[in-house]
Coordinates of C-alpha atoms in Angstrom, one line a residue:
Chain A
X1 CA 12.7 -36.0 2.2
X2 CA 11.6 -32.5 3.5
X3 CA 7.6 -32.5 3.6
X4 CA 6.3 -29.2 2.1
X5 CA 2.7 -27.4 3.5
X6 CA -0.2 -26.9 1.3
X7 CA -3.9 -26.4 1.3
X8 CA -6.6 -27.9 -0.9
X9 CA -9.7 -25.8 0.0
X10 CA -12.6 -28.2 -0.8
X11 CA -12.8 -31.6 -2.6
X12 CA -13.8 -30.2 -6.0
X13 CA -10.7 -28.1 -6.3
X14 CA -8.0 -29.1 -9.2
X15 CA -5.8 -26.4 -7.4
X16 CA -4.0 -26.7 -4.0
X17 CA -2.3 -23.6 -2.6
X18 CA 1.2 -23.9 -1.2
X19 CA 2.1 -22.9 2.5
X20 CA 6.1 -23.2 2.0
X21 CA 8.4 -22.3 -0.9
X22 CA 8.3 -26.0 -2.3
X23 CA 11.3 -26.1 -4.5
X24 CA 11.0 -27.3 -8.6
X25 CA 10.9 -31.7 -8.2
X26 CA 9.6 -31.9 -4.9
X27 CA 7.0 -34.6 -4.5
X28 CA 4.0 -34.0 -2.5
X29 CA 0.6 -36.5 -1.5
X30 CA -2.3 -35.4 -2.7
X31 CA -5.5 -36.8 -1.5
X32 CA -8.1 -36.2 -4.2
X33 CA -11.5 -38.1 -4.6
X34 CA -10.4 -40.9 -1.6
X35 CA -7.3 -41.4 -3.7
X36 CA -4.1 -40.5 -2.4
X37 CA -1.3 -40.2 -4.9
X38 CA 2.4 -38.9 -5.3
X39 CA 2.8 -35.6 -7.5
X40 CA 5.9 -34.1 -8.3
X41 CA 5.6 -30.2 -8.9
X42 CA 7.0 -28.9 -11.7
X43 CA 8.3 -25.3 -11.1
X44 CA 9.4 -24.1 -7.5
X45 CA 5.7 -23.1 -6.0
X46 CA 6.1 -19.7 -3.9
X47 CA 4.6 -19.3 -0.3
X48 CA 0.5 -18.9 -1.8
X49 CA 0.6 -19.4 -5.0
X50 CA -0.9 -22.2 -6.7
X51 CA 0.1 -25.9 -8.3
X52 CA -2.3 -28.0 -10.2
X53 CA -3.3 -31.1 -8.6
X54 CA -4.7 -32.8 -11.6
X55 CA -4.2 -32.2 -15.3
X56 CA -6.5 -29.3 -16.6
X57 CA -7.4 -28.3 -20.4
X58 CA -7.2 -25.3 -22.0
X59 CA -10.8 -23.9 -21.5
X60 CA -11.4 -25.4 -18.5
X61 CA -12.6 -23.4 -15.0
X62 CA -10.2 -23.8 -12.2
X63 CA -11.3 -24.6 -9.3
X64 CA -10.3 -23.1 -5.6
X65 CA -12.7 -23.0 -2.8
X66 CA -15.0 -25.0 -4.6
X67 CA -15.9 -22.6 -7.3
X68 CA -14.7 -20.7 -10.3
X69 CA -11.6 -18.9 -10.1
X70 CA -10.8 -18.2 -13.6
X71 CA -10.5 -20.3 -16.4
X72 CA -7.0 -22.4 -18.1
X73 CA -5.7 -20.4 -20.9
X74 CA -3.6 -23.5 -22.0
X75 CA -3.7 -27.1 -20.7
X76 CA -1.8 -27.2 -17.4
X77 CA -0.4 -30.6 -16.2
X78 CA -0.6 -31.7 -12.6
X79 CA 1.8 -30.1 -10.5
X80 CA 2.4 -27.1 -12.8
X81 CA 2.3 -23.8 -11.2
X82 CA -1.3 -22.6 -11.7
X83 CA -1.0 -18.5 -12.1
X84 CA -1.5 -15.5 -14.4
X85 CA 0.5 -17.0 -17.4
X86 CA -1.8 -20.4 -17.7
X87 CA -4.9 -18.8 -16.0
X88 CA -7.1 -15.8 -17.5
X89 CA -9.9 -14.5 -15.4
X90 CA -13.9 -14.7 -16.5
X91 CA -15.0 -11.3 -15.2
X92 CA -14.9 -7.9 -15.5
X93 CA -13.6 -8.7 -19.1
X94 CA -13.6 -5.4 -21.0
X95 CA -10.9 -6.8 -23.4
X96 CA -13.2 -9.2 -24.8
X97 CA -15.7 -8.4 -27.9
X98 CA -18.9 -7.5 -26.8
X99 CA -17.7 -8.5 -23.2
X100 CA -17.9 -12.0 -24.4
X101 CA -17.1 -14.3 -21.2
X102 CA -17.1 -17.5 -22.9
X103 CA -13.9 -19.6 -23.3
X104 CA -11.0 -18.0 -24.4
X105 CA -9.3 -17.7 -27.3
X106 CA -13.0 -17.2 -29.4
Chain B
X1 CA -25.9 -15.7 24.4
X2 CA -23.2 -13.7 26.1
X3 CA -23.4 -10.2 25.9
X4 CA -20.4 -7.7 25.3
X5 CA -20.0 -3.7 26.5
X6 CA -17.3 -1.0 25.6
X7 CA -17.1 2.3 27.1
X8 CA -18.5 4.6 24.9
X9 CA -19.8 8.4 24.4
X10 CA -23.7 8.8 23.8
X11 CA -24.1 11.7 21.5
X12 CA -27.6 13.8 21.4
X13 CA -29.3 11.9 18.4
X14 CA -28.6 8.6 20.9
X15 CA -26.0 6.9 18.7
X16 CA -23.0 6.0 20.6
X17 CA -19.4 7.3 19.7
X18 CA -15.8 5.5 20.4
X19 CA -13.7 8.7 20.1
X20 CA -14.3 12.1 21.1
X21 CA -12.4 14.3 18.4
X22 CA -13.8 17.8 17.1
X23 CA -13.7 17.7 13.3
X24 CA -12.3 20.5 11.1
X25 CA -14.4 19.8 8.4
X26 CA -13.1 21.3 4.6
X27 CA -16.0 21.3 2.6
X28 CA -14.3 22.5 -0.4
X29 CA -10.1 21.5 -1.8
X30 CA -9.4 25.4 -1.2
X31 CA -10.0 25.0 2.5
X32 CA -7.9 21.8 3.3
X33 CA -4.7 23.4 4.4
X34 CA -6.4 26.2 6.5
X35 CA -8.0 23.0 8.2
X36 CA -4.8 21.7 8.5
X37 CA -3.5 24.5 9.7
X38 CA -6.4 24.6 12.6
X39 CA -5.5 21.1 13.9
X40 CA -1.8 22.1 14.3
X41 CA -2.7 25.2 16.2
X42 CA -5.9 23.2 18.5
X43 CA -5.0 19.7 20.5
X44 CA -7.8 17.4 20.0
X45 CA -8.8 18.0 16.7
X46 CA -8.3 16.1 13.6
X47 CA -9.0 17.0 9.7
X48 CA -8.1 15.7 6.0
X49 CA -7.0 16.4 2.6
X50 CA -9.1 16.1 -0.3
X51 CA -9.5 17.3 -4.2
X52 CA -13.4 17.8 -3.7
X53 CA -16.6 20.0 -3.3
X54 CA -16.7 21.9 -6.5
X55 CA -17.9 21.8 -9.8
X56 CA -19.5 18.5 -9.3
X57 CA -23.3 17.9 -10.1
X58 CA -25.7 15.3 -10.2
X59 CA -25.6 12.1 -8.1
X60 CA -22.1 12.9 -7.8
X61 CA -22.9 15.7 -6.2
X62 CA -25.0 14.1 -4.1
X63 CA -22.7 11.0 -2.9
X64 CA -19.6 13.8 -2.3
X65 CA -22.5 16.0 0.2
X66 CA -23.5 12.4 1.8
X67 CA -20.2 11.8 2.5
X68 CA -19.6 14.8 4.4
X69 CA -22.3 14.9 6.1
X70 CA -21.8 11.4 7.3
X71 CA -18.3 12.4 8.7
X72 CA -19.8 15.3 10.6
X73 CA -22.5 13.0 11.9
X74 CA -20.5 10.0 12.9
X75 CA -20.9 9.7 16.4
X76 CA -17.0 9.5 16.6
X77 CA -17.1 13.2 16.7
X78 CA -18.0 15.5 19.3
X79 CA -18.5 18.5 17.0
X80 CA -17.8 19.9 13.9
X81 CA -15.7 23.1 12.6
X82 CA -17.0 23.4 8.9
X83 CA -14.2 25.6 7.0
X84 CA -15.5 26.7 3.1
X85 CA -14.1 28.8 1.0
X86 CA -17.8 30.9 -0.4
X87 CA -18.2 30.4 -3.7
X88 CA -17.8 26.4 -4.1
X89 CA -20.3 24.4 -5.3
X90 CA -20.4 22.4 -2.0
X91 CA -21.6 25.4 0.1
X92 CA -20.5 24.9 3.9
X93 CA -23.6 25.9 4.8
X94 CA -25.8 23.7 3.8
X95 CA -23.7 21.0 5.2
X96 CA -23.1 22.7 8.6
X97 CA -27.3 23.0 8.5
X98 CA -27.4 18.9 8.1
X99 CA -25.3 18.4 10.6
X100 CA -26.9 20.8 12.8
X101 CA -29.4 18.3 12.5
X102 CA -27.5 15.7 15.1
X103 CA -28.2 18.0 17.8
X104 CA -24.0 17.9 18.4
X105 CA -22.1 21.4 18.3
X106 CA -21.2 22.3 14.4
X107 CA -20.5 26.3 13.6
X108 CA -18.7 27.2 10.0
X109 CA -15.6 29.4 8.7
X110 CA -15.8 30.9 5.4
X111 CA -12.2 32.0 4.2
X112 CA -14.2 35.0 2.0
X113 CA -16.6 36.0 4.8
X114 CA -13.5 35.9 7.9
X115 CA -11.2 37.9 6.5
X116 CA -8.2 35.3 4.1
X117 CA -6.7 32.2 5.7
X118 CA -5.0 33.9 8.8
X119 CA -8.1 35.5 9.8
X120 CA -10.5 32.1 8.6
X121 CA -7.7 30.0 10.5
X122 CA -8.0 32.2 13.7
X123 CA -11.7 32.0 13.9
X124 CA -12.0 28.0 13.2
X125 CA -9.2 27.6 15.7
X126 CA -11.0 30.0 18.4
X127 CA -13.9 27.6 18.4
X128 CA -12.2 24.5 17.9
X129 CA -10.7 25.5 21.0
X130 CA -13.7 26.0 23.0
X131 CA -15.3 22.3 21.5
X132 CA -12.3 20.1 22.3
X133 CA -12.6 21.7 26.1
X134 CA -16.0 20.9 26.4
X135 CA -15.6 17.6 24.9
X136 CA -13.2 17.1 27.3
X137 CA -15.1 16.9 30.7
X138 CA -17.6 14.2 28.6
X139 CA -17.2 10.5 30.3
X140 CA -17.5 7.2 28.9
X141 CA -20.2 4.6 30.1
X142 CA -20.9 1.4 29.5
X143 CA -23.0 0.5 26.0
X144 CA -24.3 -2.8 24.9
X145 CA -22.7 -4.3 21.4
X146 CA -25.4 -3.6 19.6
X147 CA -24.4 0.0 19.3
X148 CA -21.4 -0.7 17.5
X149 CA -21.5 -0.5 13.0
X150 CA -18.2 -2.4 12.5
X151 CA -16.8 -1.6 9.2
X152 CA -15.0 -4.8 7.6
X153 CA -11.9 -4.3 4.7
X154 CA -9.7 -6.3 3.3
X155 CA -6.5 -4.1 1.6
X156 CA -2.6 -5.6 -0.5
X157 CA -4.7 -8.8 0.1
X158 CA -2.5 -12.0 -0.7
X159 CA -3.6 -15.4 -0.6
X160 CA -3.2 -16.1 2.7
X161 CA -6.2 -13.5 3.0
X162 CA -8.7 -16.0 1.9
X163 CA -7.1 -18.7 4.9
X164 CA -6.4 -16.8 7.5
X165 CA -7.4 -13.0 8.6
X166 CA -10.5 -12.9 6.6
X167 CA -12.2 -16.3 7.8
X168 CA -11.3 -14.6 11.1
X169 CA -13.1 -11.4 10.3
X170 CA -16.2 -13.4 9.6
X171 CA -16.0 -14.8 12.6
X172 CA -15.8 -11.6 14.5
X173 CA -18.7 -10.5 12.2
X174 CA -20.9 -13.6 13.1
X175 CA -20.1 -12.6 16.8
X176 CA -20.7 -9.0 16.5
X177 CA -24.1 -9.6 14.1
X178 CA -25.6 -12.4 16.8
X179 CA -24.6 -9.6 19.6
X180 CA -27.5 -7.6 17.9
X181 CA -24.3 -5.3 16.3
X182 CA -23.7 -4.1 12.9
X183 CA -21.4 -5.3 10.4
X184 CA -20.8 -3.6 7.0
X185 CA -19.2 -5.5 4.3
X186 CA -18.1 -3.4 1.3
X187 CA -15.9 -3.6 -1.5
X188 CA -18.2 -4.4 -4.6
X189 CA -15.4 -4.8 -6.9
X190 CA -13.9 -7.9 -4.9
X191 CA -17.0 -9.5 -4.6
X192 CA -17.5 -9.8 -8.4
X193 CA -17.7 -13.9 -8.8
X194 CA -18.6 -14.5 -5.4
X195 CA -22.0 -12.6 -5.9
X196 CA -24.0 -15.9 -6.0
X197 CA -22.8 -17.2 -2.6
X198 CA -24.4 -13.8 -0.7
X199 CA -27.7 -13.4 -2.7
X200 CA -28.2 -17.0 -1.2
X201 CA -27.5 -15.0 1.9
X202 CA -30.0 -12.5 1.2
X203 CA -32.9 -12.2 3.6
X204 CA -35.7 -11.9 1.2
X205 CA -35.5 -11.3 -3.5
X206 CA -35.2 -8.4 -3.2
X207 CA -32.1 -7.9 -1.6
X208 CA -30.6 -11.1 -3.4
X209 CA -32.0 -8.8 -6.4
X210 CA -30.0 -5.5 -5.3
X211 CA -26.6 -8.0 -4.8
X212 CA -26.9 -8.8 -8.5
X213 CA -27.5 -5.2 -9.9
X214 CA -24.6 -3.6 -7.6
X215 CA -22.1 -6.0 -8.8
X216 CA -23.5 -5.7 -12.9
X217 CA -23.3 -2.4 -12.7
X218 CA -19.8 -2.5 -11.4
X219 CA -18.4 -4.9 -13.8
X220 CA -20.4 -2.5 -16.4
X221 CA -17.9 0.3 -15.4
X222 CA -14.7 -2.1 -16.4
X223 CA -16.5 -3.2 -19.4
X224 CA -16.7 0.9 -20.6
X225 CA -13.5 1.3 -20.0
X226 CA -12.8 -1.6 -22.5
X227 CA -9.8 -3.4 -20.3
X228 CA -9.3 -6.3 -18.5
X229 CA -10.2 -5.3 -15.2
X230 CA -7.2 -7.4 -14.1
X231 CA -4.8 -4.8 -15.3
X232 CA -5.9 -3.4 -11.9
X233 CA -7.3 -5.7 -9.7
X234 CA -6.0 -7.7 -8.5
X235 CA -3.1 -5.1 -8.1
X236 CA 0.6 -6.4 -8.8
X237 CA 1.5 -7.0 -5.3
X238 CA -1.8 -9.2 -4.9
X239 CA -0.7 -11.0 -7.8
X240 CA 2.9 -11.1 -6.4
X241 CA 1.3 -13.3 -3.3
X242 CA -0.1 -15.8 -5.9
X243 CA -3.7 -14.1 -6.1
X244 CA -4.5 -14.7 -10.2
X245 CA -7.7 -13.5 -10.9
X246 CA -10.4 -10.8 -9.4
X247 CA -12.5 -14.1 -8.6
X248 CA -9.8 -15.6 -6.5
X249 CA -9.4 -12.4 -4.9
X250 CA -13.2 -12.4 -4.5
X251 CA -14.0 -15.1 -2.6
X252 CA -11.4 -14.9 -0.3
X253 CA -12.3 -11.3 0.4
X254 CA -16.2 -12.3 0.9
X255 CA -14.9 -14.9 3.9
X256 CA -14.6 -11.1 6.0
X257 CA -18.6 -11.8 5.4
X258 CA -19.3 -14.4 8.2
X259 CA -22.0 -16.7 7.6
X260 CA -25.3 -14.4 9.1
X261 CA -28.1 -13.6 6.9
X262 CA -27.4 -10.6 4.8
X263 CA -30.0 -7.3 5.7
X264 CA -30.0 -5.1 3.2
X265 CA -27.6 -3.4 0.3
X266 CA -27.2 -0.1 0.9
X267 CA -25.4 3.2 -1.0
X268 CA -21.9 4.4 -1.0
X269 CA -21.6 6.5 2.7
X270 CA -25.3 5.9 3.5
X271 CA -26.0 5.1 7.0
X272 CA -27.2 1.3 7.1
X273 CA -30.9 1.0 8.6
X274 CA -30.8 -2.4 9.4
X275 CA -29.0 -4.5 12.4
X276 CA -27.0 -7.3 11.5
X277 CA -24.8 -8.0 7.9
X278 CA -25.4 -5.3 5.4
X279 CA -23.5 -4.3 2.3
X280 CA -22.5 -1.1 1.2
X281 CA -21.7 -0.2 -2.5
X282 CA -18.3 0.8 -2.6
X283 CA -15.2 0.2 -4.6
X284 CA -12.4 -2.1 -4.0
X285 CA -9.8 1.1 -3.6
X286 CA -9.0 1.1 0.3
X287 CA -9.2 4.3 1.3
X288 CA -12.7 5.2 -0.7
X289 CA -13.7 2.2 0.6
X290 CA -12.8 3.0 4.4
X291 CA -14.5 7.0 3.9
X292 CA -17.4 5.5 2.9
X293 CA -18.0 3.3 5.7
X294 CA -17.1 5.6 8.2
X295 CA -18.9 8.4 6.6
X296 CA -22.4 6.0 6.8
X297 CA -21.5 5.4 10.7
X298 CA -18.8 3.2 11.4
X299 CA -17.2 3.8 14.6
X300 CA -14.6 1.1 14.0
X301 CA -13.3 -0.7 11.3
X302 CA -11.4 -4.1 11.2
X303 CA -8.6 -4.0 8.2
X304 CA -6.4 -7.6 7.1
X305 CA -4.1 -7.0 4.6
X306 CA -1.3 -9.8 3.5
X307 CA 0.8 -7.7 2.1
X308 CA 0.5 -4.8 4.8
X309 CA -1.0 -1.2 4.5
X310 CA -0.5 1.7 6.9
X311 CA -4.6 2.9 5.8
X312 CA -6.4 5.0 8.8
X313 CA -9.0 7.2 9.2
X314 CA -8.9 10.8 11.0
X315 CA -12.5 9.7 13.2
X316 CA -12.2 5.9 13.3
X317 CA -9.9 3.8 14.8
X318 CA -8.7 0.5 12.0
X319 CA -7.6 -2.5 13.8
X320 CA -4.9 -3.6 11.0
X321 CA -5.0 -8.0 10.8
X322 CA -1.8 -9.4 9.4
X323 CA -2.7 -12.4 7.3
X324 CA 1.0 -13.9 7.4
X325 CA 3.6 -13.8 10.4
X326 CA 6.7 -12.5 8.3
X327 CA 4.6 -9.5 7.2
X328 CA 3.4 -8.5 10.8
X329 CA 7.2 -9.0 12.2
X330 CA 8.1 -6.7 9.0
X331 CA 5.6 -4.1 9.7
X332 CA 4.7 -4.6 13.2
X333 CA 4.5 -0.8 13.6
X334 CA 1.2 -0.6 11.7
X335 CA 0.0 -4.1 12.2
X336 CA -2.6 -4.3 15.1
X337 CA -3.5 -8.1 15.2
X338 CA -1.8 -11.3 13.7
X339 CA -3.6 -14.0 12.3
X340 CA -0.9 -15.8 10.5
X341 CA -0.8 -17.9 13.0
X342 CA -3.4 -19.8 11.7
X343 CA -1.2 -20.7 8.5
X344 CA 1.9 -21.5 10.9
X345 CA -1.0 -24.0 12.5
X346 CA -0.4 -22.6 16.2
X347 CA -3.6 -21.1 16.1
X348 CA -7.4 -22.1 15.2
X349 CA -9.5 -19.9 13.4
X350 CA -11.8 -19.4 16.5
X351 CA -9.2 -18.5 18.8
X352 CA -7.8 -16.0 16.6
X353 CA -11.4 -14.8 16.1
X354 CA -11.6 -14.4 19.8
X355 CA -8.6 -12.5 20.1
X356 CA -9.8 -10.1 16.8
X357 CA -13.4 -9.8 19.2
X358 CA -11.5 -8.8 22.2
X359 CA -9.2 -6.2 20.5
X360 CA -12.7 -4.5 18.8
X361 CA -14.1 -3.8 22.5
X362 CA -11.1 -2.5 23.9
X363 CA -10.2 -0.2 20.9
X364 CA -14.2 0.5 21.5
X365 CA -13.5 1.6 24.7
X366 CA -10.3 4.1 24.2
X367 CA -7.4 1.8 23.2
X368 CA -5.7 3.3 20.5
X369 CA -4.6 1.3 17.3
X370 CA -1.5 1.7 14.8
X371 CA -2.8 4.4 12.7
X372 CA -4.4 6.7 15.1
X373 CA -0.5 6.6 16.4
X374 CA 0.5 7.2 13.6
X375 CA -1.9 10.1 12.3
X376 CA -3.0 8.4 9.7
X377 CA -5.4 10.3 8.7
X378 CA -6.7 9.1 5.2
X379 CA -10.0 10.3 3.0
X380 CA -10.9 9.5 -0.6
X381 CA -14.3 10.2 -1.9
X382 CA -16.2 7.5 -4.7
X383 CA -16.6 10.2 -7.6
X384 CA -19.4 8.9 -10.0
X385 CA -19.2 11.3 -12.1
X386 CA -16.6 13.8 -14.3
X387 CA -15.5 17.3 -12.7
X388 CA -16.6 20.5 -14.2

């Protein structure tokens, strides 16, 4: 089995960031919290973009260098590519009523 | 600590310059292309194109005349040509008169006063001529570091930006800032959501205080225009890379930053008066970005971009950083440095730093990068306000 690159930033992330093409079904090992388990990502992850390493729900910040990167704008399931269609951004929100940067979707 | 030199040009107000061009300044969007003209006709001169200088008031006003004056100043340039056209807003004069002020060699062509553009043209070319000859016989010495400003920009940033070129940056800037140097990190708009991180940077409140207004009042401006600021930033090629949100894009871009204590917060195009890390108000659009740290002193600037940009400016040499290998094979014509091998794993962050330091003091010291080759001369000015 061909082992794929990826990055996870710092320990709080729920993202990790791809450093291959790693095709649709590929299985990677994720260490997270001392535990090391098998993923298998769900859509083929381009060169730097993004898979989730845990599940995350719909409201919920995601996580990349150990801070907020934007928040889920439905509930993503581990190893789902993490990107613009299931992650909406917090700021500069001029979209939002009264630039309300609360959870989305209110 | 080690010290570091370049070879450098001391000017008469004492700041120390890495090129030796004569500027043909255009105060005014009438006079660009007789300026143009001027540097075809004179070797050694350099100029730019603009949509500025009238029928602006106010602290736009104000930030456009800054600007101009802080390309006249920069100690990149030798001496100054000032081309107007007489009736603009922006009178030549008065920027010629600040100039003046350097002590450095700055005369003025008005188009109305010398007779049309053939006869403005002549006259700006006449004493171009005579500037670039006596810039010629100048010499370069030997300066200390601490002379340098070193202007830091991230541009088509991907997310290899955030791993690779601008971790490197940072270290540069840590080695440049405990050197005694300068390094200006800009960009407000890519800093919004990494904010917290450098007002716990700040040297005292009240700078921590001035990080928090300059990046409120910038996401203000997105809030007015009543969009999601993500409709254009991050741009569609950053997104394309697998950058998703301004944040994202944000902290990657504030790794460029280093880890030093951060000095002060200063204006669009104002010259910092601090050593060490400062921060200059300035949007994320490259080449605004790049004129405003060059116009407050910047003798170089180091540029990563992941998704490659051919950005220059006509006084300051740009070291361009690939953040990925296949980009700075595809575009190794305006790509100065590579740092992708840092992803590939062939290369530590340090060493690639190391390499980034050693390419500032020989581009300090007359080695020429991709987009002076190239003439890439680019100018934008930050307007703040409508034109009347």
């Amino acid at each position: 089995m061909p082992s794929y690159r990826f990055v996870i930033l710092n320990a709080k992330d729920n993202v990790a960031t791809a450093l291959d093409d790693i095709p649709a079904g590929s299985a990677v090992n994720i260490t997270r919290h001392d535990r090391e388990h098998e993923i298998t990502v769900k859509q083929t992850i381009e060169f730097g973009h993004k898979f989730a390493i845990a599940p995350i729900k719909q409201g919920e910040d995601v996580l990349k260098y150990g801070e907020v990167i934007g928040v889920a704008s439905t509930d993503i399931a581990e190893g789902e590519h993490v990107h613009v269609h299931n992650v909406e951004g917090k700021r500069g929100r001029g979209d939002k009523k009264n630039g309300d940067r609360s959870v989305l979707g209110i | 600590m080690e010290t570091a030199q370049f070879w450098g040009y001391r000017r008469p107000d004492g700041r120390v310059g890495v090129r030796n061009h004569v500027l043909i300044l255009p105060t005014i969007v009438c006079a660009t292309q007789a300026a143009k003209q001027v540097t075809e006709l004179v070797h050694g001169t350099v100029s730019f194109i603009h949509q500025h200088g009238c029928a602006q008031v106010g602290v736009d006003y104000e930030q456009t005349f800054r600007t101009y004056v802080g390309m006249g100043t920069n100690p990149n340039v030798y001496g100054v040509v000032v081309m107007g056209l007489g009736c603009e807003t922006h009178q030549g004069r008065s920027v010629a008169q600040e100039i003046a002020k350097s002590g450095k060699p700055v005369d003025l062509v008005s188009i109305q006063d010398h007779g049309g553009t053939l006869g403005a043209i002549a006259e700006a070319a006449r004493i171009a001529a005579k500037m670039v000859q006596d810039a010629s016989a100048l010499v370069r010495e030997p300066f200390d570091i601490s002379e340098l400003i070193v202007g830091t920009e991230c541009g088509g940033s991907d997310a290899c930006s955030g791993l690779s070129a601008n971790p490197a940056v940072g270290y540069v800037s840590d080695m440049v800032v405990d050197r005694g140097g300068t390094v200006i990190l800009a960009e407000t708009t890519e800093l919004i959501g990494a904010e917290h991180l450098l007002a716990n940077r700040a040297v005292d409140d009240r700078v921590a205080k001035r990080v928090y207004e300059a990046i409120e009042a910038m996401e203000k401006r997105a809030m007015m225009m009543g969009v999601d600021i993500r409709t254009g930033n991050p741009s569609p090629g950053n997104r394309k890379g697998g950058l998703t949100t301004l944040e994202e894009k944000s902290l990657g871009a504030a790794a460029k930053a280093g880890t030093r204590p951060l000095q002060e917060l200063i204006n669009y195009a104002a010259r910092p008066t601090k050593k060490g890390l400062v921060w200059m108000d300035t949007p994320g659009h490259d080449i605004e970005q790049l004129t405003g740290m060059v116009a407050g002193g910047a003798q170089v600037v180091l540029f990563t971009s992941g998704r490659g940009t051919p950005t220059g400016s006509p006084i300051a040499p740009v070291i361009k950083i690939a953040t990925n290998t296949p980009m700075f094979e595809r575009m190794r014509e305006n790509m100065d440095v590579n740092a992708g091998t840092i992803i590939e794993g062939k290369e530590s962050l340090e060493s690639v730093g190391r390499r980034i330091f050693d390419e500032l003091l020989l581009t300090a010291s007359g080695k020429l990068t991709k987009s002076e080759i190239l003439k890439q001369h680019d100018f934008g000015i930050w307007r703040i306000g409508p034109t009347f």
